[in-house]
PDB file of C-alpha atoms in Angstrom:
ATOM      1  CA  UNK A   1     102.002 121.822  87.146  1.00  0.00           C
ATOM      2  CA  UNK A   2     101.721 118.321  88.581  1.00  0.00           C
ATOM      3  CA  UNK A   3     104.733 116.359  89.610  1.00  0.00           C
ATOM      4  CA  UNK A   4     105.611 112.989  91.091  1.00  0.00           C
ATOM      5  CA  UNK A   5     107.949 112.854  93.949  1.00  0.00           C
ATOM      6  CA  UNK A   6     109.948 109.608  95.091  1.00  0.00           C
ATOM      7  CA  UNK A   7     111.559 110.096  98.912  1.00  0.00           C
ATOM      8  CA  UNK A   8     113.979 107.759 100.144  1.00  0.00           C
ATOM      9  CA  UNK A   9     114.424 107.797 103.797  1.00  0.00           C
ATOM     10  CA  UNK A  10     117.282 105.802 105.833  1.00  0.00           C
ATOM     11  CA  UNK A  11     118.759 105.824 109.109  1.00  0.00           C
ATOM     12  CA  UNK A  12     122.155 107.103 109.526  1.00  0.00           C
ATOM     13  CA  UNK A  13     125.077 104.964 109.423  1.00  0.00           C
ATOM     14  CA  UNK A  14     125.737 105.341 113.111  1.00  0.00           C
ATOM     15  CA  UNK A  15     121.792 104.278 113.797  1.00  0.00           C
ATOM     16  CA  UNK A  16     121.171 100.996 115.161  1.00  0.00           C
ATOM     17  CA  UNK A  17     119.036  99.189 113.059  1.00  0.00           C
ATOM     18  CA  UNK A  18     117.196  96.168 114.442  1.00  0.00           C
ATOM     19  CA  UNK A  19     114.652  95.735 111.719  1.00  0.00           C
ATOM     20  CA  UNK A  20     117.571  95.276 109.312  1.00  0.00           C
ATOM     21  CA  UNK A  21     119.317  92.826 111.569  1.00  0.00           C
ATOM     22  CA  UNK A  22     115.947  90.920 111.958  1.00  0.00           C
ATOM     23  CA  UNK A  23     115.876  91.191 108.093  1.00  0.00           C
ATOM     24  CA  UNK A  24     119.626  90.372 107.369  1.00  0.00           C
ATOM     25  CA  UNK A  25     119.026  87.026 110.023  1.00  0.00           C
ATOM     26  CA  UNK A  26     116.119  85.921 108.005  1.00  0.00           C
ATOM     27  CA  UNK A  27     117.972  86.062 104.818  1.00  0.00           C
ATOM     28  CA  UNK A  28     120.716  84.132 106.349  1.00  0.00           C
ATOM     29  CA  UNK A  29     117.801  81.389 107.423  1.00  0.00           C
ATOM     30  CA  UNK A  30     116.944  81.153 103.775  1.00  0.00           C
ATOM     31  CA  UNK A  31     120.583  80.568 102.553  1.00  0.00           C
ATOM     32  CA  UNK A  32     121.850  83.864 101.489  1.00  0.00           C
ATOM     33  CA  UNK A  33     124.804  83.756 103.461  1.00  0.00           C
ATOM     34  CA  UNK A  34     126.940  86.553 102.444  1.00  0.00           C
ATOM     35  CA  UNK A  35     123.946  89.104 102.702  1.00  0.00           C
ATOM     36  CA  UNK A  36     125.183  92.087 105.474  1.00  0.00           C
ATOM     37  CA  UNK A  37     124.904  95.705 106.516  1.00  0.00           C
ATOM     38  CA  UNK A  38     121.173  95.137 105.866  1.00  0.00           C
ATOM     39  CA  UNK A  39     119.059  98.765 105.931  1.00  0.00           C
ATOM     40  CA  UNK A  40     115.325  99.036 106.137  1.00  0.00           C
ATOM     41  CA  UNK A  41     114.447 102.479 105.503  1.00  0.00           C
ATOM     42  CA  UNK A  42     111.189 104.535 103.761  1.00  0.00           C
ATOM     43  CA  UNK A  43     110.079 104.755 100.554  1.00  0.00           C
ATOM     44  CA  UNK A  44     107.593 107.138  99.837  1.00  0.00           C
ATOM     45  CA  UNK A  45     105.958 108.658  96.805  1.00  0.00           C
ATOM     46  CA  UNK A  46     103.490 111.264  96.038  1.00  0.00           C
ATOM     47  CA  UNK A  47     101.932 114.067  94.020  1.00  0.00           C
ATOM     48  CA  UNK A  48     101.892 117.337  94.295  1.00  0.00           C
ATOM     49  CA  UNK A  49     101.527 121.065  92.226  1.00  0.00           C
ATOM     50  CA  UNK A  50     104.575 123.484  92.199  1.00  0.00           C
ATOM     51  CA  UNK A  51     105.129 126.115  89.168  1.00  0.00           C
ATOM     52  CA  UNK A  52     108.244 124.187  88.438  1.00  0.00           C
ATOM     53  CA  UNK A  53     110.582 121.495  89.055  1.00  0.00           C
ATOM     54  CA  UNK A  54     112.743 123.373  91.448  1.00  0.00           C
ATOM     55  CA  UNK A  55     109.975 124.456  93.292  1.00  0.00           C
ATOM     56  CA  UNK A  56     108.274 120.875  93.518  1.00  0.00           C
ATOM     57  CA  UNK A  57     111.607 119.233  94.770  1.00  0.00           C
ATOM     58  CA  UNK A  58     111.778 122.607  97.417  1.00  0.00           C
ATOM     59  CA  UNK A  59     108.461 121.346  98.749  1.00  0.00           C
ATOM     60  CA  UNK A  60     108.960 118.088  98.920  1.00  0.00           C
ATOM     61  CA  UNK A  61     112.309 118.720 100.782  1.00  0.00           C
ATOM     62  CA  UNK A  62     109.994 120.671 103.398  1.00  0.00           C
ATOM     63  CA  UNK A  63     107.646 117.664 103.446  1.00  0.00           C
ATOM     64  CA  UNK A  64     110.660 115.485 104.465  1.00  0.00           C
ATOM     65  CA  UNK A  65     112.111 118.027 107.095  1.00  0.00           C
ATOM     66  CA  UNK A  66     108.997 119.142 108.747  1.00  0.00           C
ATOM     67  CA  UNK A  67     107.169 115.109 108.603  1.00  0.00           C
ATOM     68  CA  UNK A  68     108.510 112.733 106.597  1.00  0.00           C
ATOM     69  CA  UNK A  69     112.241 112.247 108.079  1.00  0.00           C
ATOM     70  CA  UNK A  70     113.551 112.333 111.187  1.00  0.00           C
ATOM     71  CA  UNK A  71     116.482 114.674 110.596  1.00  0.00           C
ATOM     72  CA  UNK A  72     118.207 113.477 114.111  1.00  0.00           C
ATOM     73  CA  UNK A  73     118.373 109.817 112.987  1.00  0.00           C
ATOM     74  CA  UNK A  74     117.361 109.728 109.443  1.00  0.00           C
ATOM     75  CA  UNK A  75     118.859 111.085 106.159  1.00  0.00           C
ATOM     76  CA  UNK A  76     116.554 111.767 102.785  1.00  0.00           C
ATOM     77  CA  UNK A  77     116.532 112.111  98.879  1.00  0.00           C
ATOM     78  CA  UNK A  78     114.063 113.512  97.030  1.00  0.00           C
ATOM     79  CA  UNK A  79     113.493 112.815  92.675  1.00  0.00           C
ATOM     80  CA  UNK A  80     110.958 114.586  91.273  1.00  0.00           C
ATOM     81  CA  UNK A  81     109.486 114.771  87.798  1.00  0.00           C
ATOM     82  CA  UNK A  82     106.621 115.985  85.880  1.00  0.00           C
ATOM     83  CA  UNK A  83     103.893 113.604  86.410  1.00  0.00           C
ATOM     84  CA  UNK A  84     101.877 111.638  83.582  1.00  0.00           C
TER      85      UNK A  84
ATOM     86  CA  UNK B   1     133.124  90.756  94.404  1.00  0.00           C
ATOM     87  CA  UNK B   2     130.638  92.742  96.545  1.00  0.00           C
ATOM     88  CA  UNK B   3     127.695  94.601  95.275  1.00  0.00           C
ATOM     89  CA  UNK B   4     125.963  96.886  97.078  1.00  0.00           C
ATOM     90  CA  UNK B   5     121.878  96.116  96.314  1.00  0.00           C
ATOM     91  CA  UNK B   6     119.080  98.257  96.957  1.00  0.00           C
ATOM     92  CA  UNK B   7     115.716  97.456  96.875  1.00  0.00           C
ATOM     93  CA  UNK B   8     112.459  99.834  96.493  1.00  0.00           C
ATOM     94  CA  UNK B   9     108.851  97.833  97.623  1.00  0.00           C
ATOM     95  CA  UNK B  10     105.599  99.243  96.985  1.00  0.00           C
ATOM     96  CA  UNK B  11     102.291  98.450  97.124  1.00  0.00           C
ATOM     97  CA  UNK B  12     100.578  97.523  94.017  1.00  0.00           C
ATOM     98  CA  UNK B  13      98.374 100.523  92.788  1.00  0.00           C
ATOM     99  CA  UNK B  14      95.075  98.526  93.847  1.00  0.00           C
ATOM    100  CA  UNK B  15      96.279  97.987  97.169  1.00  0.00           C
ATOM    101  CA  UNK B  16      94.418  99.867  99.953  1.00  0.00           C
ATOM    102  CA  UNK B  17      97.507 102.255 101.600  1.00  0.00           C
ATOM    103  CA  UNK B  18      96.582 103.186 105.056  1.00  0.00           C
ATOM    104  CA  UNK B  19      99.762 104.497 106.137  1.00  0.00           C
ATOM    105  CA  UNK B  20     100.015 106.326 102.856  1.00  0.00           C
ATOM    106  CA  UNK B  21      96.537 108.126 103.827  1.00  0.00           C
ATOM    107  CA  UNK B  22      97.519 108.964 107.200  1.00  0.00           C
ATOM    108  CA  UNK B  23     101.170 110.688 106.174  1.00  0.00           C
ATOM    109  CA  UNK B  24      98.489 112.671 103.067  1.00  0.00           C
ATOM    110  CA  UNK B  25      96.157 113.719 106.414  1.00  0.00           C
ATOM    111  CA  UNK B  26      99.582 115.321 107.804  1.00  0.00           C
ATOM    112  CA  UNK B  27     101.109 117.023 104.639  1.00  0.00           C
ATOM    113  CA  UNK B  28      97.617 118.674 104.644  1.00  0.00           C
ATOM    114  CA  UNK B  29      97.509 119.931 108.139  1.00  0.00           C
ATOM    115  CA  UNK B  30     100.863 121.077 107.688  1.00  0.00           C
ATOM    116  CA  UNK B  31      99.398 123.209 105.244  1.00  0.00           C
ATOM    117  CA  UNK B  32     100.937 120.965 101.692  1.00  0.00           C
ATOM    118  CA  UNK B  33      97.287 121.227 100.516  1.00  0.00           C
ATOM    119  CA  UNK B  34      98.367 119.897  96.807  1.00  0.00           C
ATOM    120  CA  UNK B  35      99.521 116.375  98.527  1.00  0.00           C
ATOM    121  CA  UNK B  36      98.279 113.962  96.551  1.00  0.00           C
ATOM    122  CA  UNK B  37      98.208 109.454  96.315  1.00  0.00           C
ATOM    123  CA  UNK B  38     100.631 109.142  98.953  1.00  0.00           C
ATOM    124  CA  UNK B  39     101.893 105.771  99.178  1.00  0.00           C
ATOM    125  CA  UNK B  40     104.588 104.255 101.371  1.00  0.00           C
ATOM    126  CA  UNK B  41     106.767 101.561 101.097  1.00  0.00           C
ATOM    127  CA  UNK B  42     110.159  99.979 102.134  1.00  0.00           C
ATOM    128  CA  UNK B  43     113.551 101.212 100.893  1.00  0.00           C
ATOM    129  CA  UNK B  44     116.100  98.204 101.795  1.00  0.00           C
ATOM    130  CA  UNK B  45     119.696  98.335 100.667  1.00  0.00           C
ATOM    131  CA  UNK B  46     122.258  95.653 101.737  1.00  0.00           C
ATOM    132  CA  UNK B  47     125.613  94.112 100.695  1.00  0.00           C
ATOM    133  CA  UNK B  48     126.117  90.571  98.961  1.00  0.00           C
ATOM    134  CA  UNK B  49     128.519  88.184  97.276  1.00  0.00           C
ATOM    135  CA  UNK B  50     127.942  87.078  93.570  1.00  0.00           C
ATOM    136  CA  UNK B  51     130.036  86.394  90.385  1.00  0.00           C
ATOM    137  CA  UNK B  52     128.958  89.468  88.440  1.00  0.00           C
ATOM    138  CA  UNK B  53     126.518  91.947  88.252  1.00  0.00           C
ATOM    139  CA  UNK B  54     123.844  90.167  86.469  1.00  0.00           C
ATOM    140  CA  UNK B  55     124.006  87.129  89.479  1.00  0.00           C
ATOM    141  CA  UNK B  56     124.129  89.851  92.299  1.00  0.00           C
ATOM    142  CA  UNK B  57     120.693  90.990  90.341  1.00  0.00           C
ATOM    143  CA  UNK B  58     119.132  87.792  90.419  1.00  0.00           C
ATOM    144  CA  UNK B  59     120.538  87.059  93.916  1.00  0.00           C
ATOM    145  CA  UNK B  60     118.713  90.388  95.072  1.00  0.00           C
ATOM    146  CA  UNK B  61     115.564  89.945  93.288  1.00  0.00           C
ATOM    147  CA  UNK B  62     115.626  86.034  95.078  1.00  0.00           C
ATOM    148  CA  UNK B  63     115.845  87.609  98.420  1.00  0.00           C
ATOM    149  CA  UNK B  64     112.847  89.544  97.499  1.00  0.00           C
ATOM    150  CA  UNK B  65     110.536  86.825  95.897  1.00  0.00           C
ATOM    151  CA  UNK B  66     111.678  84.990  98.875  1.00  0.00           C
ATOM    152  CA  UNK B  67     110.990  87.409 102.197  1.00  0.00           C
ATOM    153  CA  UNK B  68     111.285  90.983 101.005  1.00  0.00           C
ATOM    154  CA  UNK B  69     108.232  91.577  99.110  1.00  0.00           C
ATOM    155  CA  UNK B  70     105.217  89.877  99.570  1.00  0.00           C
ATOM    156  CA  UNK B  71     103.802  89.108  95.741  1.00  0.00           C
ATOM    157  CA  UNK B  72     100.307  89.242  96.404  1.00  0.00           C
ATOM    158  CA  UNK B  73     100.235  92.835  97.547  1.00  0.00           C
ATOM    159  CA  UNK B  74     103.584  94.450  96.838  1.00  0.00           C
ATOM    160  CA  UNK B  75     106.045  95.509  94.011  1.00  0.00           C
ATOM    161  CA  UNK B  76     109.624  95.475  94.130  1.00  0.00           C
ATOM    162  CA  UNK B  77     112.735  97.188  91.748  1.00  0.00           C
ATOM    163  CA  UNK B  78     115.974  95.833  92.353  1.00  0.00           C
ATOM    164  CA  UNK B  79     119.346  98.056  91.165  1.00  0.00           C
ATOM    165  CA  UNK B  80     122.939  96.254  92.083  1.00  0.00           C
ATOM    166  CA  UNK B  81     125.990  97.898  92.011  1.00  0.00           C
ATOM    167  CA  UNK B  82     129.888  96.824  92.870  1.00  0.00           C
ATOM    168  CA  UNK B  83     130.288  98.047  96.453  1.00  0.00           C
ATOM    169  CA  UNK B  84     133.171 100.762  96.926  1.00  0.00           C
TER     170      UNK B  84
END
């Protein structure tokens, strides 16, 4: 069966994020002043074949662990559902 | 009141994904031969000030037309919620 996955990817509270600081500045610029705790992280999605559900969000897990996120700085979810 | 915003940009479908290839080329060679239309984009979240839900919305989806997404090439989806 073919399914869709969606993977979030962010960087741990404790990370030090510049790109969101560069992003929460610019925002500022622009007039949205109370915009804060900005976080740029990954959003990924793709296709792939499992038997089940279960099974696809098992491999996509993998995916994430083994290339997707960096477990030492990054945290993931995965949503998966039967493709179109 | 504070929401809590987060914001999910893709590339439009039509949109050449480079980045998106190159993570497929890895799930391969890590042996995920069902990997399939990989695309990548940005997962922001960040915190802001509005009247109600509905304003923190349009607030969000401003910050977006305005420097988060760029229209030409790129999608956005915009979900608020009252920060904790």
């Amino acid at each position: 069966m073919r399914f869709r996955a969606s993977v979030y990817v962010a960087l741990k509270p404790a990370v030090n994020d510049p790109q969101g600081n560069a992003v929460m500045d610019g925002l500022h610029a622009l007039g949205f002043e109370s915009a804060a705790n900005v976080r740029v992280g990954k959003y990924l999605t793709l296709e792939l074949d499992a038997d089940d559900q279960a099974a696809a969000k098992r491999q996509a897990e993998s995916m994430c662990d083994r290339l997707l996120a960096n477990p030492v700085i990054e945290t993931y979810t995965v949503e998966v559902a039967a493709a179109e």
